PDB file of C-alpha atoms in Angstrom:
ATOM      1  CA  MET U  23      65.103 104.202 106.332  1.00 35.00           C
ATOM      2  CA  CYS U  24      66.471 104.746 109.763  1.00 44.00           C
ATOM      3  CA  ALA U  25      69.706 102.724 110.766  1.00 49.00           C
ATOM      4  CA  ASP U  26      68.226 101.546 113.777  1.00 53.00           C
ATOM      5  CA  ASN U  27      65.649  99.421 111.610  1.00 55.00           C
ATOM      6  CA  LEU U  28      68.714  97.566 110.110  1.00 57.00           C
ATOM      7  CA  TRP U  29      69.598  95.642 113.134  1.00 59.00           C
ATOM      8  CA  GLY U  30      66.665  92.954 113.366  1.00 73.00           C
ATOM      9  CA  ALA U  31      66.874  90.844 116.123  1.00 82.00           C
ATOM     10  CA  ALA U  32      70.527  90.084 116.364  1.00 85.00           C
ATOM     11  CA  THR U  33      72.876  92.445 118.030  1.00 88.00           C
ATOM     12  CA  THR U  34      76.172  91.442 116.090  1.00 93.00           C
ATOM     13  CA  TYR U  35      76.676  91.433 112.317  1.00 92.00           C
ATOM     14  CA  ILE U  36      79.660  90.950 110.150  1.00 93.00           C
ATOM     15  CA  THR U  37      79.791  92.149 106.559  1.00 93.00           C
ATOM     16  CA  TYR U  38      82.630  92.186 104.241  1.00 93.00           C
ATOM     17  CA  SER U  39      83.717  93.798 100.823  1.00 93.00           C
ATOM     18  CA  LYS U  40      86.441  93.323  98.295  1.00 89.00           C
ATOM     19  CA  TYR U  41      87.801  96.959  97.614  1.00 83.00           C
ATOM     20  CA  ASN U  42      90.468  96.583  95.406  1.00 74.00           C
ATOM     21  CA  ASP U  43      92.240  93.791  93.043  1.00 66.00           C
ATOM     22  CA  LYS U  44      95.176  94.256  91.171  1.00 63.00           C
ATOM     23  CA  GLY U  45      98.191  92.181  89.467  1.00 55.00           C
ATOM     24  CA  SER U  46     101.275  92.711  91.285  1.00 54.00           C
ATOM     25  CA  ALA U  47     103.826  90.508  89.435  1.00 49.00           C
ATOM     26  CA  PHE U  48     104.482  89.861  85.825  1.00 48.00           C
ATOM     27  CA  ALA U  49     106.617  87.987  83.994  1.00 52.00           C
ATOM     28  CA  GLU U  50     107.994  89.497  80.633  1.00 60.00           C
ATOM     29  CA  THR U  51     105.953  92.654  81.118  1.00 59.00           C
ATOM     30  CA  THR U  52     102.744  90.956  80.207  1.00 61.00           C
ATOM     31  CA  LYS U  53     101.683  87.670  81.865  1.00 62.00           C
ATOM     32  CA  GLU U  54     100.358  88.335  85.341  1.00 59.00           C
ATOM     33  CA  MET U  55     101.851  85.981  87.856  1.00 68.00           C
ATOM     34  CA  ALA U  56     100.337  87.132  90.974  1.00 73.00           C
ATOM     35  CA  LYS U  57      97.113  89.132  92.268  1.00 80.00           C
ATOM     36  CA  HIS U  58      96.689  90.896  95.243  1.00 82.00           C
ATOM     37  CA  TYR U  59      93.174  91.117  96.738  1.00 88.00           C
ATOM     38  CA  HIS U  60      92.326  93.637  99.367  1.00 92.00           C
ATOM     39  CA  VAL U  61      89.258  92.833 101.690  1.00 95.00           C
ATOM     40  CA  GLN U  62      87.673  94.400 104.402  1.00 96.00           C
ATOM     41  CA  VAL U  63      85.636  92.333 107.015  1.00 97.00           C
ATOM     42  CA  ASP U  64      83.340  94.675 109.206  1.00 96.00           C
ATOM     43  CA  LEU U  65      82.414  93.786 112.685  1.00 96.00           C
ATOM     44  CA  TRP U  66      79.187  95.693 113.721  1.00 95.00           C
ATOM     45  CA  SER U  67      77.898  95.246 117.254  1.00 95.00           C
ATOM     46  CA  LYS U  68      76.194  96.863 120.217  1.00 93.00           C
ATOM     47  CA  GLU U  69      78.957  95.894 122.399  1.00 94.00           C
ATOM     48  CA  LEU U  70      82.536  95.921 121.948  1.00 94.00           C
ATOM     49  CA  GLN U  71      83.443  92.326 120.605  1.00 95.00           C
ATOM     50  CA  VAL U  72      87.206  91.596 121.309  1.00 95.00           C
ATOM     51  CA  GLU U  73      87.202  87.872 121.245  1.00 97.00           C
ATOM     52  CA  LEU U  74      85.264  87.660 118.213  1.00 97.00           C
ATOM     53  CA  GLU U  75      87.379  90.186 116.366  1.00 97.00           C
ATOM     54  CA  GLU U  76      90.526  87.961 117.393  1.00 97.00           C
ATOM     55  CA  GLN U  77      88.661  84.742 115.820  1.00 98.00           C
ATOM     56  CA  ILE U  78      88.302  86.415 112.579  1.00 97.00           C
ATOM     57  CA  LYS U  79      91.735  87.785 112.402  1.00 97.00           C
ATOM     58  CA  ILE U  80      92.882  84.127 113.111  1.00 98.00           C
ATOM     59  CA  LEU U  81      90.456  82.490 110.410  1.00 97.00           C
ATOM     60  CA  LEU U  82      91.701  85.010 108.046  1.00 97.00           C
ATOM     61  CA  SER U  83      95.424  84.529 108.777  1.00 97.00           C
ATOM     62  CA  ASN U  84      94.785  80.645 108.591  1.00 98.00           C
ATOM     63  CA  ASN U  85      92.961  80.867 105.400  1.00 96.00           C
ATOM     64  CA  GLY U  86      95.992  82.764 103.860  1.00 95.00           C
ATOM     65  CA  PHE U  87      95.211  86.373 104.312  1.00 95.00           C
ATOM     66  CA  CYS U  88      97.937  88.654 105.267  1.00 95.00           C
ATOM     67  CA  GLU U  89      98.469  92.342 106.303  1.00 95.00           C
ATOM     68  CA  ILE U  90      95.846  92.123 108.738  1.00 97.00           C
ATOM     69  CA  THR U  91      94.772  95.114 110.505  1.00 97.00           C
ATOM     70  CA  ALA U  92      91.730  96.193 112.698  1.00 97.00           C
ATOM     71  CA  GLN U  93      90.597  99.251 114.654  1.00 96.00           C
ATOM     72  CA  ASN U  94      87.925  99.788 117.261  1.00 96.00           C
ATOM     73  CA  LEU U  95      85.310 102.419 116.266  1.00 97.00           C
ATOM     74  CA  TYR U  96      82.197 103.528 118.043  1.00 96.00           C
ATOM     75  CA  GLU U  97      79.609 105.080 116.039  1.00 94.00           C
ATOM     76  CA  PRO U  98      77.385 107.324 118.369  1.00 96.00           C
ATOM     77  CA  GLU U  99      74.440 108.054 115.848  1.00 95.00           C
ATOM     78  CA  THR U 100      73.776 104.291 115.903  1.00 89.00           C
ATOM     79  CA  LYS U 101      75.353 103.367 119.313  1.00 93.00           C
ATOM     80  CA  THR U 102      77.217 100.738 117.518  1.00 93.00           C
ATOM     81  CA  TYR U 103      80.888  99.447 117.872  1.00 96.00           C
ATOM     82  CA  HIS U 104      82.404  98.974 114.382  1.00 96.00           C
ATOM     83  CA  THR U 105      85.442  97.294 113.753  1.00 97.00           C
ATOM     84  CA  PRO U 106      86.808  97.328 110.360  1.00 97.00           C
ATOM     85  CA  ILE U 107      89.247  94.518 109.440  1.00 98.00           C
ATOM     86  CA  SER U 108      91.498  95.141 106.476  1.00 97.00           C
ATOM     87  CA  CYS U 109      93.485  92.338 105.005  1.00 96.00           C
ATOM     88  CA  THR U 110      95.282  91.114 101.687  1.00 93.00           C
ATOM     89  CA  TYR U 111      95.241  87.794 100.089  1.00 91.00           C
ATOM     90  CA  VAL U 112      97.816  87.133  97.220  1.00 87.00           C
ATOM     91  CA  ASP U 113      96.946  84.580  94.626  1.00 82.00           C
ATOM     92  CA  GLU U 114     100.068  83.599  92.728  1.00 77.00           C
ATOM     93  CA  HIS U 115      99.746  82.102  89.365  1.00 61.00           C
ATOM     94  CA  SER U 116     102.080  79.354  87.922  1.00 47.00           C
TER      95      SER U 116
END
């Protein structure tokens, strides 16, 4: 399947994936007290989407995500802008 066939009628897509989760704080070496979730949100578009990127980062931050980083890439094979936004969510257990 050609990548151009994946676009359909829309010119902008957002995908996401959880690429790592691990315990990060332990009590008495056995009970997990917190867990870090590492997530990547990918913004794909035929045009650079700086405002949408900022909206996504604000929404992530407002919902407890931290360590939010992004970079703007261009993929010439598909003529597509790709902005991977990486972030972390910490779930603290009581």
